[in-house]
PDB file of C-alpha atoms in Angstrom:
ATOM      1  CA  MET A1124      46.671   9.536 -17.000  1.00  0.00           C
ATOM      2  CA  SER A1125      46.571   8.611 -13.230  1.00  0.00           C
ATOM      3  CA  ARG A1126      45.572  12.083 -12.037  1.00  0.00           C
ATOM      4  CA  LEU A1127      43.732  14.591 -14.074  1.00  0.00           C
ATOM      5  CA  TYR A1128      43.451  17.282 -11.279  1.00  0.00           C
ATOM      6  CA  GLY A1129      45.731  16.857  -8.395  1.00  0.00           C
ATOM      7  CA  ILE A1130      45.039  17.638  -4.707  1.00  0.00           C
ATOM      8  CA  PRO A1131      47.959  19.959  -3.379  1.00  0.00           C
ATOM      9  CA  ASP A1132      50.190  18.169  -0.958  1.00  0.00           C
ATOM     10  CA  ASP A1133      50.180  21.213   1.481  1.00  0.00           C
ATOM     11  CA  TRP A1134      46.154  20.629   1.545  1.00  0.00           C
ATOM     12  CA  LYS A1135      46.885  17.021   2.928  1.00  0.00           C
ATOM     13  CA  ALA A1136      49.319  17.936   5.462  1.00  0.00           C
ATOM     14  CA  SER A1137      46.947  20.103   7.650  1.00  0.00           C
ATOM     15  CA  THR A1138      43.402  21.047   7.571  1.00  0.00           C
ATOM     16  CA  ASP A1139      44.267  24.594   8.741  1.00  0.00           C
ATOM     17  CA  ASN A1140      45.706  25.102   4.990  1.00  0.00           C
ATOM     18  CA  PHE A1141      42.297  24.661   3.347  1.00  0.00           C
ATOM     19  CA  PRO A1142      40.330  27.785   2.161  1.00  0.00           C
ATOM     20  CA  THR A1143      37.234  28.786   4.212  1.00  0.00           C
ATOM     21  CA  LEU A1144      34.960  27.909   1.408  1.00  0.00           C
ATOM     22  CA  SER A1145      34.748  24.287   0.282  1.00  0.00           C
ATOM     23  CA  SER A1146      34.185  24.932  -3.357  1.00  0.00           C
ATOM     24  CA  ASN A1147      37.886  24.400  -4.424  1.00  0.00           C
ATOM     25  CA  GLU A1148      37.874  21.069  -2.771  1.00  0.00           C
ATOM     26  CA  GLN A1149      34.367  19.921  -3.816  1.00  0.00           C
ATOM     27  CA  SER A1150      35.499  21.014  -7.547  1.00  0.00           C
ATOM     28  CA  ILE A1151      38.409  18.656  -7.522  1.00  0.00           C
ATOM     29  CA  VAL A1152      36.531  15.919  -6.355  1.00  0.00           C
ATOM     30  CA  GLU A1153      33.657  16.496  -8.914  1.00  0.00           C
ATOM     31  CA  ASP A1154      35.981  17.204 -11.686  1.00  0.00           C
ATOM     32  CA  ASN A1155      38.185  13.894 -10.888  1.00  0.00           C
ATOM     33  CA  VAL A1156      35.003  11.812 -10.503  1.00  0.00           C
ATOM     34  CA  THR A1157      33.284  13.172 -13.406  1.00  0.00           C
ATOM     35  CA  LYS A1158      36.045  12.455 -15.812  1.00  0.00           C
ATOM     36  CA  PHE A1159      36.053   8.822 -14.723  1.00  0.00           C
ATOM     37  CA  TYR A1160      32.663   8.377 -14.933  1.00  0.00           C
ATOM     38  CA  SER A1161      32.632   9.572 -18.695  1.00  0.00           C
ATOM     39  CA  TYR A1162      35.861   8.222 -19.880  1.00  0.00           C
ATOM     40  CA  GLN A1163      36.328   5.334 -17.350  1.00  0.00           C
ATOM     41  CA  GLU A1164      39.993   6.263 -16.694  1.00  0.00           C
ATOM     42  CA  ASP A1165      41.735   5.011 -13.962  1.00  0.00           C
ATOM     43  CA  VAL A1166      42.039   8.375 -12.416  1.00  0.00           C
ATOM     44  CA  TYR A1167      41.835   7.351  -8.684  1.00  0.00           C
ATOM     45  CA  ALA A1168      44.709   4.709  -9.111  1.00  0.00           C
ATOM     46  CA  ASP A1169      46.619   6.345  -6.185  1.00  0.00           C
ATOM     47  CA  GLY A1170      43.537   6.602  -4.030  1.00  0.00           C
ATOM     48  CA  SER A1171      43.598  10.390  -3.692  1.00  0.00           C
ATOM     49  CA  ILE A1172      39.969  10.760  -4.315  1.00  0.00           C
ATOM     50  CA  ILE A1173      38.818   8.162  -1.570  1.00  0.00           C
ATOM     51  CA  ASP A1174      41.798   9.688   0.683  1.00  0.00           C
ATOM     52  CA  PHE A1175      40.363  12.995   0.382  1.00  0.00           C
ATOM     53  CA  LEU A1176      36.622  12.135   0.951  1.00  0.00           C
ATOM     54  CA  SER A1177      38.035  10.225   4.051  1.00  0.00           C
ATOM     55  CA  ARG A1178      39.264  13.338   5.333  1.00  0.00           C
ATOM     56  CA  CYS A1179      35.983  15.084   4.799  1.00  0.00           C
ATOM     57  CA  GLN A1180      34.237  12.483   7.065  1.00  0.00           C
ATOM     58  CA  SER A1181      33.472  13.753  10.545  1.00  0.00           C
ATOM     59  CA  PRO A1182      34.409  11.826  13.551  1.00  0.00           C
ATOM     60  CA  GLU A1183      30.598  12.637  14.820  1.00  0.00           C
ATOM     61  CA  GLY A1184      29.491  11.005  11.187  1.00  0.00           C
ATOM     62  CA  GLY A1185      28.565  12.328   7.896  1.00  0.00           C
ATOM     63  CA  PHE A1186      30.848  14.297   5.485  1.00  0.00           C
ATOM     64  CA  GLY A1187      31.515  17.908   5.483  1.00  0.00           C
ATOM     65  CA  GLY A1188      32.330  19.975   2.354  1.00  0.00           C
ATOM     66  CA  GLY A1189      36.184  19.881   3.374  1.00  0.00           C
ATOM     67  CA  PRO A1190      38.260  18.512   5.673  1.00  0.00           C
ATOM     68  CA  GLY A1191      37.480  19.641   9.147  1.00  0.00           C
ATOM     69  CA  GLN A1192      34.327  21.370   8.178  1.00  0.00           C
ATOM     70  CA  LEU A1193      30.893  20.647   9.582  1.00  0.00           C
ATOM     71  CA  PRO A1194      29.091  17.469   8.488  1.00  0.00           C
ATOM     72  CA  HIS A1195      26.089  18.290   6.228  1.00  0.00           C
ATOM     73  CA  LEU A1196      23.608  15.988   4.435  1.00  0.00           C
ATOM     74  CA  ALA A1197      24.322  17.657   1.092  1.00  0.00           C
ATOM     75  CA  PRO A1198      27.948  16.822   1.009  1.00  0.00           C
ATOM     76  CA  THR A1199      27.240  13.375   2.685  1.00  0.00           C
ATOM     77  CA  TYR A1200      24.988  12.617  -0.031  1.00  0.00           C
ATOM     78  CA  ALA A1201      27.582  13.774  -2.620  1.00  0.00           C
ATOM     79  CA  ALA A1202      30.516  11.891  -1.084  1.00  0.00           C
ATOM     80  CA  ILE A1203      28.370   8.962  -0.790  1.00  0.00           C
ATOM     81  CA  CYS A1204      27.629   8.810  -4.441  1.00  0.00           C
ATOM     82  CA  ALA A1205      31.188   9.873  -5.376  1.00  0.00           C
ATOM     83  CA  VAL A1206      31.981   6.485  -3.697  1.00  0.00           C
ATOM     84  CA  SER A1207      29.297   4.696  -5.744  1.00  0.00           C
ATOM     85  CA  ILE A1208      30.761   6.318  -8.813  1.00  0.00           C
ATOM     86  CA  ILE A1209      34.144   5.114  -8.276  1.00  0.00           C
ATOM     87  CA  ASN A1210      32.928   1.857  -7.261  1.00  0.00           C
ATOM     88  CA  LEU A1211      35.839   0.465  -5.392  1.00  0.00           C
ATOM     89  CA  LYS A1212      35.749  -1.475  -2.068  1.00  0.00           C
ATOM     90  CA  GLU A1213      38.196   0.563  -0.313  1.00  0.00           C
ATOM     91  CA  GLY A1214      35.605   3.258  -0.924  1.00  0.00           C
ATOM     92  CA  TYR A1215      32.818   1.518   0.800  1.00  0.00           C
ATOM     93  CA  GLN A1216      35.103   0.421   3.901  1.00  0.00           C
ATOM     94  CA  MET A1217      35.868   3.935   4.236  1.00  0.00           C
ATOM     95  CA  ILE A1218      32.408   4.930   5.214  1.00  0.00           C
ATOM     96  CA  ASN A1219      31.797   4.698   8.891  1.00  0.00           C
ATOM     97  CA  ARG A1220      28.251   3.219   8.992  1.00  0.00           C
ATOM     98  CA  LYS A1221      27.614   3.347  12.670  1.00  0.00           C
ATOM     99  CA  THR A1222      28.658   7.174  13.149  1.00  0.00           C
ATOM    100  CA  LEU A1223      26.666   8.023   9.819  1.00  0.00           C
ATOM    101  CA  PHE A1224      23.647   6.369  11.442  1.00  0.00           C
ATOM    102  CA  ASP A1225      24.026   8.463  14.560  1.00  0.00           C
ATOM    103  CA  PHE A1226      24.458  11.625  12.261  1.00  0.00           C
ATOM    104  CA  LEU A1227      21.186  10.951  10.634  1.00  0.00           C
ATOM    105  CA  VAL A1228      19.496  10.326  13.831  1.00  0.00           C
ATOM    106  CA  GLY A1229      20.748  13.549  15.210  1.00  0.00           C
ATOM    107  CA  LEU A1230      19.284  15.506  12.318  1.00  0.00           C
ATOM    108  CA  ARG A1231      15.797  13.882  12.178  1.00  0.00           C
ATOM    109  CA  THR A1232      13.059  16.167  13.874  1.00  0.00           C
ATOM    110  CA  ASP A1233      10.011  14.894  15.758  1.00  0.00           C
ATOM    111  CA  ASP A1234       7.559  15.184  12.725  1.00  0.00           C
ATOM    112  CA  GLY A1235      10.030  13.161  10.484  1.00  0.00           C
ATOM    113  CA  SER A1236      11.612  15.879   8.565  1.00  0.00           C
ATOM    114  CA  PHE A1237      15.403  16.245   8.562  1.00  0.00           C
ATOM    115  CA  ARG A1238      17.684  19.337   9.287  1.00  0.00           C
ATOM    116  CA  LEU A1239      20.441  19.798   6.710  1.00  0.00           C
ATOM    117  CA  HIS A1240      23.119  20.089   9.554  1.00  0.00           C
ATOM    118  CA  GLU A1241      23.185  20.651  13.294  1.00  0.00           C
ATOM    119  CA  ASP A1242      21.109  23.608  14.155  1.00  0.00           C
ATOM    120  CA  GLY A1243      20.456  24.195  10.557  1.00  0.00           C
ATOM    121  CA  GLU A1244      17.486  24.686   8.290  1.00  0.00           C
ATOM    122  CA  VAL A1245      14.846  21.824   7.509  1.00  0.00           C
ATOM    123  CA  ASP A1246      13.431  21.081   3.969  1.00  0.00           C
ATOM    124  CA  VAL A1247      12.834  18.336   1.487  1.00  0.00           C
ATOM    125  CA  ARG A1248      16.270  18.132   0.252  1.00  0.00           C
ATOM    126  CA  GLY A1249      17.363  16.820   3.628  1.00  0.00           C
ATOM    127  CA  VAL A1250      14.801  14.032   3.346  1.00  0.00           C
ATOM    128  CA  TYR A1251      16.186  12.834  -0.020  1.00  0.00           C
ATOM    129  CA  CYS A1252      20.064  13.128   1.103  1.00  0.00           C
ATOM    130  CA  ALA A1253      19.339  11.109   4.125  1.00  0.00           C
ATOM    131  CA  ALA A1254      17.148   8.505   2.602  1.00  0.00           C
ATOM    132  CA  VAL A1255      19.962   7.940  -0.293  1.00  0.00           C
ATOM    133  CA  ALA A1256      22.678   7.731   2.293  1.00  0.00           C
ATOM    134  CA  ALA A1257      20.668   5.573   4.330  1.00  0.00           C
ATOM    135  CA  ARG A1258      19.646   3.161   1.705  1.00  0.00           C
ATOM    136  CA  LEU A1259      22.882   2.766  -0.276  1.00  0.00           C
ATOM    137  CA  THR A1260      24.656   1.915   2.940  1.00  0.00           C
ATOM    138  CA  ASN A1261      21.898  -0.277   4.474  1.00  0.00           C
ATOM    139  CA  ILE A1262      21.242   1.544   7.407  1.00  0.00           C
ATOM    140  CA  ALA A1263      17.809   2.596   7.194  1.00  0.00           C
ATOM    141  CA  ASN A1264      15.117   1.314   9.544  1.00  0.00           C
ATOM    142  CA  PRO A1265      11.424   2.200  10.082  1.00  0.00           C
ATOM    143  CA  GLU A1266      12.368   4.113  13.155  1.00  0.00           C
ATOM    144  CA  LEU A1267      14.981   6.415  11.422  1.00  0.00           C
ATOM    145  CA  PHE A1268      12.131   7.373   8.651  1.00  0.00           C
ATOM    146  CA  LYS A1269       9.049   7.168  11.197  1.00  0.00           C
ATOM    147  CA  GLY A1270       6.663  10.178   9.998  1.00  0.00           C
ATOM    148  CA  THR A1271       8.930  11.309   7.095  1.00  0.00           C
ATOM    149  CA  PRO A1272       6.767  10.194   4.278  1.00  0.00           C
ATOM    150  CA  GLN A1273       3.430  11.763   5.954  1.00  0.00           C
ATOM    151  CA  TRP A1274       5.673  14.984   6.035  1.00  0.00           C
ATOM    152  CA  VAL A1275       6.925  14.754   2.475  1.00  0.00           C
ATOM    153  CA  ALA A1276       3.201  14.363   1.348  1.00  0.00           C
ATOM    154  CA  ARG A1277       2.209  17.548   3.382  1.00  0.00           C
ATOM    155  CA  CYS A1278       4.856  19.388   0.985  1.00  0.00           C
ATOM    156  CA  GLN A1279       2.812  18.773  -1.942  1.00  0.00           C
ATOM    157  CA  THR A1280       1.063  21.861  -3.207  1.00  0.00           C
ATOM    158  CA  TYR A1281      -2.195  22.700  -4.856  1.00  0.00           C
ATOM    159  CA  GLU A1282      -0.296  22.934  -8.088  1.00  0.00           C
ATOM    160  CA  GLY A1283       0.825  19.513  -7.675  1.00  0.00           C
ATOM    161  CA  GLY A1284       4.394  19.919  -7.354  1.00  0.00           C
ATOM    162  CA  ILE A1285       6.254  19.737  -3.999  1.00  0.00           C
ATOM    163  CA  GLY A1286       7.625  22.600  -2.188  1.00  0.00           C
ATOM    164  CA  SER A1287      10.786  22.848   0.403  1.00  0.00           C
ATOM    165  CA  VAL A1288       8.632  22.459   3.353  1.00  0.00           C
ATOM    166  CA  PRO A1289       4.666  22.415   3.735  1.00  0.00           C
ATOM    167  CA  GLY A1290       2.981  25.604   2.676  1.00  0.00           C
ATOM    168  CA  MET A1291       5.846  26.670   0.229  1.00  0.00           C
ATOM    169  CA  GLU A1292       5.644  27.120  -3.513  1.00  0.00           C
ATOM    170  CA  ALA A1293       6.250  24.097  -5.630  1.00  0.00           C
ATOM    171  CA  HIS A1294       9.701  23.828  -7.120  1.00  0.00           C
ATOM    172  CA  SER A1295      11.438  21.096  -9.630  1.00  0.00           C
ATOM    173  CA  GLY A1296      14.286  20.465  -7.336  1.00  0.00           C
ATOM    174  CA  TYR A1297      12.035  19.930  -4.121  1.00  0.00           C
ATOM    175  CA  SER A1298       9.404  17.806  -6.455  1.00  0.00           C
ATOM    176  CA  PHE A1299      12.165  15.432  -7.433  1.00  0.00           C
ATOM    177  CA  CYS A1300      13.863  15.322  -4.075  1.00  0.00           C
ATOM    178  CA  GLY A1301      10.436  14.627  -2.342  1.00  0.00           C
ATOM    179  CA  PHE A1302       9.217  11.870  -4.865  1.00  0.00           C
ATOM    180  CA  ALA A1303      12.556  10.320  -5.101  1.00  0.00           C
ATOM    181  CA  ALA A1304      12.632  10.287  -1.233  1.00  0.00           C
ATOM    182  CA  LEU A1305       9.033   8.612  -1.278  1.00  0.00           C
ATOM    183  CA  VAL A1306      10.047   6.137  -3.968  1.00  0.00           C
ATOM    184  CA  LEU A1307      13.341   5.037  -1.702  1.00  0.00           C
ATOM    185  CA  LEU A1308      10.979   4.848   1.393  1.00  0.00           C
ATOM    186  CA  GLY A1309       8.414   2.751  -0.532  1.00  0.00           C
ATOM    187  CA  HIS A1310       5.664   5.388   0.021  1.00  0.00           C
ATOM    188  CA  GLU A1311       5.114   6.759  -3.425  1.00  0.00           C
ATOM    189  CA  ASP A1312       1.376   6.185  -3.127  1.00  0.00           C
ATOM    190  CA  MET A1313       1.386   8.891  -0.308  1.00  0.00           C
ATOM    191  CA  ILE A1314       0.855  11.947  -2.723  1.00  0.00           C
ATOM    192  CA  ASP A1315      -1.380  12.556  -5.821  1.00  0.00           C
ATOM    193  CA  HIS A1316       0.341  11.367  -8.808  1.00  0.00           C
ATOM    194  CA  ASN A1317      -1.534  12.693 -11.367  1.00  0.00           C
ATOM    195  CA  SER A1318      -1.570  16.164  -9.943  1.00  0.00           C
ATOM    196  CA  LEU A1319       2.455  15.788  -9.664  1.00  0.00           C
ATOM    197  CA  LEU A1320       2.522  14.546 -13.247  1.00  0.00           C
ATOM    198  CA  ARG A1321       0.338  17.513 -14.793  1.00  0.00           C
ATOM    199  CA  TRP A1322       2.626  20.029 -13.065  1.00  0.00           C
ATOM    200  CA  THR A1323       5.866  18.269 -14.353  1.00  0.00           C
ATOM    201  CA  VAL A1324       4.716  18.179 -18.001  1.00  0.00           C
ATOM    202  CA  ARG A1325       3.549  21.674 -17.913  1.00  0.00           C
ATOM    203  CA  LYS A1326       6.928  22.888 -17.014  1.00  0.00           C
ATOM    204  CA  GLN A1327       8.566  21.761 -20.329  1.00  0.00           C
ATOM    205  CA  MET A1328       8.510  25.048 -22.521  1.00  0.00           C
ATOM    206  CA  GLN A1329       7.145  24.802 -26.037  1.00  0.00           C
ATOM    207  CA  LEU A1330       9.561  27.177 -27.559  1.00  0.00           C
ATOM    208  CA  GLU A1331      13.230  26.664 -25.653  1.00  0.00           C
ATOM    209  CA  GLY A1332      12.340  22.700 -25.035  1.00  0.00           C
ATOM    210  CA  GLY A1333      13.997  22.870 -21.651  1.00  0.00           C
ATOM    211  CA  PHE A1334      12.411  23.149 -18.275  1.00  0.00           C
ATOM    212  CA  GLN A1335      11.473  25.863 -15.948  1.00  0.00           C
ATOM    213  CA  GLY A1336      11.626  25.274 -12.041  1.00  0.00           C
ATOM    214  CA  ARG A1337       8.777  27.169 -11.160  1.00  0.00           C
ATOM    215  CA  THR A1338       5.622  28.330 -12.608  1.00  0.00           C
ATOM    216  CA  ASN A1339       6.130  31.739 -14.498  1.00  0.00           C
ATOM    217  CA  LYS A1340       9.956  31.395 -14.325  1.00  0.00           C
ATOM    218  CA  LEU A1341      12.577  31.213 -17.006  1.00  0.00           C
ATOM    219  CA  VAL A1342      13.951  27.786 -18.446  1.00  0.00           C
ATOM    220  CA  ASP A1343      17.194  26.802 -16.609  1.00  0.00           C
ATOM    221  CA  GLY A1344      19.230  23.972 -17.872  1.00  0.00           C
ATOM    222  CA  CYS A1345      19.807  22.740 -14.191  1.00  0.00           C
ATOM    223  CA  TYR A1346      15.883  21.446 -14.403  1.00  0.00           C
ATOM    224  CA  SER A1347      16.887  19.298 -17.355  1.00  0.00           C
ATOM    225  CA  PHE A1348      17.404  16.594 -14.530  1.00  0.00           C
ATOM    226  CA  TRP A1349      15.411  18.011 -11.871  1.00  0.00           C
ATOM    227  CA  GLN A1350      12.216  17.692 -14.048  1.00  0.00           C
ATOM    228  CA  GLY A1351      13.524  15.279 -16.374  1.00  0.00           C
ATOM    229  CA  GLY A1352      14.331  12.488 -13.603  1.00  0.00           C
ATOM    230  CA  LEU A1353      10.685  12.731 -12.151  1.00  0.00           C
ATOM    231  CA  PHE A1354       9.654  10.989 -15.644  1.00  0.00           C
ATOM    232  CA  PRO A1355      11.415   7.849 -15.066  1.00  0.00           C
ATOM    233  CA  LEU A1356      10.200   7.324 -11.484  1.00  0.00           C
ATOM    234  CA  MET A1357       6.309   8.493 -12.563  1.00  0.00           C
ATOM    235  CA  ASN A1358       6.290   6.329 -15.547  1.00  0.00           C
ATOM    236  CA  LEU A1359       6.996   3.012 -13.295  1.00  0.00           C
ATOM    237  CA  VAL A1360       5.112   3.877 -10.513  1.00  0.00           C
ATOM    238  CA  LEU A1361       1.709   4.820 -12.659  1.00  0.00           C
ATOM    239  CA  PHE A1362       2.793   1.611 -14.813  1.00  0.00           C
ATOM    240  CA  MET A1363       2.639  -0.434 -11.745  1.00  0.00           C
ATOM    241  CA  LYS A1364      -0.570   0.969 -10.575  1.00  0.00           C
ATOM    242  CA  GLY A1365      -2.214  -0.187 -13.818  1.00  0.00           C
ATOM    243  CA  ASP A1366      -2.326   2.715 -15.796  1.00  0.00           C
ATOM    244  CA  GLU A1367      -2.784   1.681 -19.347  1.00  0.00           C
ATOM    245  CA  SER A1368      -1.890   4.845 -20.872  1.00  0.00           C
ATOM    246  CA  ILE A1369       1.813   4.554 -19.541  1.00  0.00           C
ATOM    247  CA  ASP A1370       4.367   3.352 -22.214  1.00  0.00           C
ATOM    248  CA  LEU A1371       7.539   2.163 -20.709  1.00  0.00           C
ATOM    249  CA  GLU A1372       9.190   2.821 -23.808  1.00  0.00           C
ATOM    250  CA  GLU A1373       8.464   6.497 -23.931  1.00  0.00           C
ATOM    251  CA  TRP A1374       8.783   9.412 -21.438  1.00  0.00           C
ATOM    252  CA  LEU A1375       5.855  11.924 -21.052  1.00  0.00           C
ATOM    253  CA  PHE A1376       7.907  14.710 -22.402  1.00  0.00           C
ATOM    254  CA  ASP A1377       9.567  15.743 -25.492  1.00  0.00           C
ATOM    255  CA  ASP A1378      13.099  14.200 -25.194  1.00  0.00           C
ATOM    256  CA  VAL A1379      14.196  15.243 -28.559  1.00  0.00           C
ATOM    257  CA  ALA A1380      13.323  19.076 -27.696  1.00  0.00           C
ATOM    258  CA  LEU A1381      15.001  18.565 -24.512  1.00  0.00           C
ATOM    259  CA  GLN A1382      18.195  17.150 -26.135  1.00  0.00           C
ATOM    260  CA  GLU A1383      18.374  20.128 -28.636  1.00  0.00           C
ATOM    261  CA  TYR A1384      17.936  22.567 -25.767  1.00  0.00           C
ATOM    262  CA  VAL A1385      21.032  20.999 -24.003  1.00  0.00           C
ATOM    263  CA  LEU A1386      23.013  20.668 -26.794  1.00  0.00           C
ATOM    264  CA  VAL A1387      22.370  23.852 -28.582  1.00  0.00           C
ATOM    265  CA  CYS A1388      21.622  26.164 -26.072  1.00  0.00           C
ATOM    266  CA  CYS A1389      23.429  25.098 -23.058  1.00  0.00           C
ATOM    267  CA  GLN A1390      26.878  24.209 -24.517  1.00  0.00           C
ATOM    268  CA  HIS A1391      29.576  26.779 -24.079  1.00  0.00           C
ATOM    269  CA  PRO A1392      31.813  27.370 -27.215  1.00  0.00           C
ATOM    270  CA  LYS A1393      34.718  26.388 -25.167  1.00  0.00           C
ATOM    271  CA  GLY A1394      33.442  23.219 -23.564  1.00  0.00           C
ATOM    272  CA  GLY A1395      31.174  22.357 -21.019  1.00  0.00           C
ATOM    273  CA  PHE A1396      27.506  23.108 -20.158  1.00  0.00           C
ATOM    274  CA  PHE A1397      25.638  26.120 -18.606  1.00  0.00           C
ATOM    275  CA  ASP A1398      24.229  25.165 -15.430  1.00  0.00           C
ATOM    276  CA  LYS A1399      25.598  21.577 -15.499  1.00  0.00           C
ATOM    277  CA  PRO A1400      22.563  20.055 -17.365  1.00  0.00           C
ATOM    278  CA  GLY A1401      24.291  16.888 -18.653  1.00  0.00           C
ATOM    279  CA  ASN A1402      22.374  14.539 -16.403  1.00  0.00           C
ATOM    280  CA  GLY A1403      19.206  15.704 -17.893  1.00  0.00           C
ATOM    281  CA  LEU A1404      20.767  14.840 -21.336  1.00  0.00           C
ATOM    282  CA  SER A1405      21.205  11.345 -20.233  1.00  0.00           C
ATOM    283  CA  VAL A1406      17.609  11.189 -19.027  1.00  0.00           C
ATOM    284  CA  ALA A1407      16.329  12.171 -22.230  1.00  0.00           C
ATOM    285  CA  GLN A1408      18.624   9.737 -24.117  1.00  0.00           C
ATOM    286  CA  HIS A1409      18.024   6.357 -22.384  1.00  0.00           C
ATOM    287  CA  ILE A1410      14.340   5.762 -22.376  1.00  0.00           C
ATOM    288  CA  GLY A1411      12.256   2.896 -20.972  1.00  0.00           C
ATOM    289  CA  ASN A1412      12.422  -0.386 -18.955  1.00  0.00           C
ATOM    290  CA  GLN A1413      16.187  -0.784 -18.603  1.00  0.00           C
ATOM    291  CA  TYR A1414      17.040   1.646 -20.856  1.00  0.00           C
ATOM    292  CA  LYS A1415      16.549  -0.360 -23.930  1.00  0.00           C
ATOM    293  CA  THR A1416      15.124   2.493 -26.017  1.00  0.00           C
ATOM    294  CA  LYS A1417      17.765   5.223 -27.100  1.00  0.00           C
ATOM    295  CA  HIS A1418      16.861   8.501 -28.569  1.00  0.00           C
ATOM    296  CA  VAL A1419      20.199  10.076 -29.243  1.00  0.00           C
ATOM    297  CA  VAL A1420      19.998  13.674 -31.061  1.00  0.00           C
ATOM    298  CA  GLY A1421      22.934  14.429 -33.308  1.00  0.00           C
ATOM    299  CA  ASP A1422      26.066  12.847 -33.523  1.00  0.00           C
ATOM    300  CA  PRO A1423      26.430   9.469 -32.020  1.00  0.00           C
ATOM    301  CA  GLU A1424      29.212  10.604 -29.716  1.00  0.00           C
ATOM    302  CA  ASN A1425      26.555  12.801 -27.890  1.00  0.00           C
ATOM    303  CA  GLU A1426      25.346   9.981 -26.164  1.00  0.00           C
ATOM    304  CA  LEU A1427      26.052   9.972 -22.347  1.00  0.00           C
ATOM    305  CA  ALA A1428      25.850   6.950 -20.064  1.00  0.00           C
ATOM    306  CA  PRO A1429      22.853   6.040 -18.775  1.00  0.00           C
ATOM    307  CA  THR A1430      21.689   7.257 -15.243  1.00  0.00           C
ATOM    308  CA  HIS A1431      19.691   5.792 -12.129  1.00  0.00           C
ATOM    309  CA  PRO A1432      16.816   8.028 -11.705  1.00  0.00           C
ATOM    310  CA  VAL A1433      16.686   7.976  -7.903  1.00  0.00           C
ATOM    311  CA  TYR A1434      20.359   8.210  -7.251  1.00  0.00           C
ATOM    312  CA  ASN A1435      21.721   9.883 -10.387  1.00  0.00           C
ATOM    313  CA  VAL A1436      24.591   7.422 -10.495  1.00  0.00           C
ATOM    314  CA  HIS A1437      25.300   4.596 -12.993  1.00  0.00           C
ATOM    315  CA  PRO A1438      22.811   1.935 -12.469  1.00  0.00           C
ATOM    316  CA  SER A1439      25.354  -0.959 -12.324  1.00  0.00           C
ATOM    317  CA  HIS A1440      27.386   1.098  -9.719  1.00  0.00           C
ATOM    318  CA  ILE A1441      24.440   1.427  -7.645  1.00  0.00           C
ATOM    319  CA  ILE A1442      23.668  -2.413  -7.968  1.00  0.00           C
ATOM    320  CA  ASP A1443      27.337  -2.907  -6.784  1.00  0.00           C
ATOM    321  CA  MET A1444      27.201  -0.704  -3.735  1.00  0.00           C
ATOM    322  CA  GLN A1445      24.071  -2.294  -2.706  1.00  0.00           C
ATOM    323  CA  GLN A1446      25.465  -5.785  -2.923  1.00  0.00           C
ATOM    324  CA  TYR A1447      28.394  -4.934  -0.947  1.00  0.00           C
ATOM    325  CA  PHE A1448      26.407  -3.022   1.878  1.00  0.00           C
ATOM    326  CA  ASN A1449      23.311  -5.561   1.982  1.00  0.00           C
ATOM    327  CA  THR A1450      25.487  -8.279   3.162  1.00  0.00           C
ATOM    328  CA  LEU A1451      26.412  -6.333   6.196  1.00  0.00           C
ATOM    329  CA  PRO A1452      24.148  -6.150   9.309  1.00  0.00           C
ATOM    330  CA  PRO A1453      22.567  -2.816  10.684  1.00  0.00           C
ATOM    331  CA  PRO A1454      25.166  -0.926  12.550  1.00  0.00           C
TER     332      PRO A1454
END
């Protein structure tokens, strides 16, 4: 099975043939990469995914949602993570680190935050996407992220979670992005950990077992990762600080209840999941230092591969990518 979903040849011929919206192109990449990630099939033998991603790379740096489209931090993050998932040297070499660095510098603001695209909005997602892109490709330096940890810390609210920008409501997606960015930048101590932990654990609902994204909101499958992914990070940070209440073999949420919610409530009868909560399922199944503890609810075939809590990619692929780029000098 060399190609699960082919990219039409007429799309390759000219960027003018692409639909205005990028959802079609992105879904093809996501489907191919997800199938490979799940079944370890060589679906990219002809290099179609890497070739497509190379066409999404802007001459000015970064990646757009499709060929010829405006470079944006979100698809830049997705493209680099897709390259990590594919785990081929050809993919690493496809990334133009010099223009990527220039792209990130151009999006950085004076207060340390990042715009998502040229003249675009500023929020904590931009910081996370920029930090992932820079760290995985070894182009990060102190000047690029000067003031960034302080700006993220200002996004923490009175509730304990992190909002999109300073003064906005705490939200699980922004909380993950903000805290994960601080971990990547080595400044996780700049926020109140206990306040963030208290807010996060209270977002798992007793009846459903899943997470809500904001106070007084409904449970949503997508937050299985955005909230669930915070726990491995906070467990490690609090353990390193000497918190004796932290057990590295147990997360601070009900992992069984979350798996039951994902498997029973979020699966569609025809296959797939509502709101794509599968990575949260992985977090609930693989627990502790180096994922030595497994809690798999139901059939053993329900088990997913472990995922890195910061990058949301298989840990071994992150190691391979960093080993490659860490041998290269800064651009």
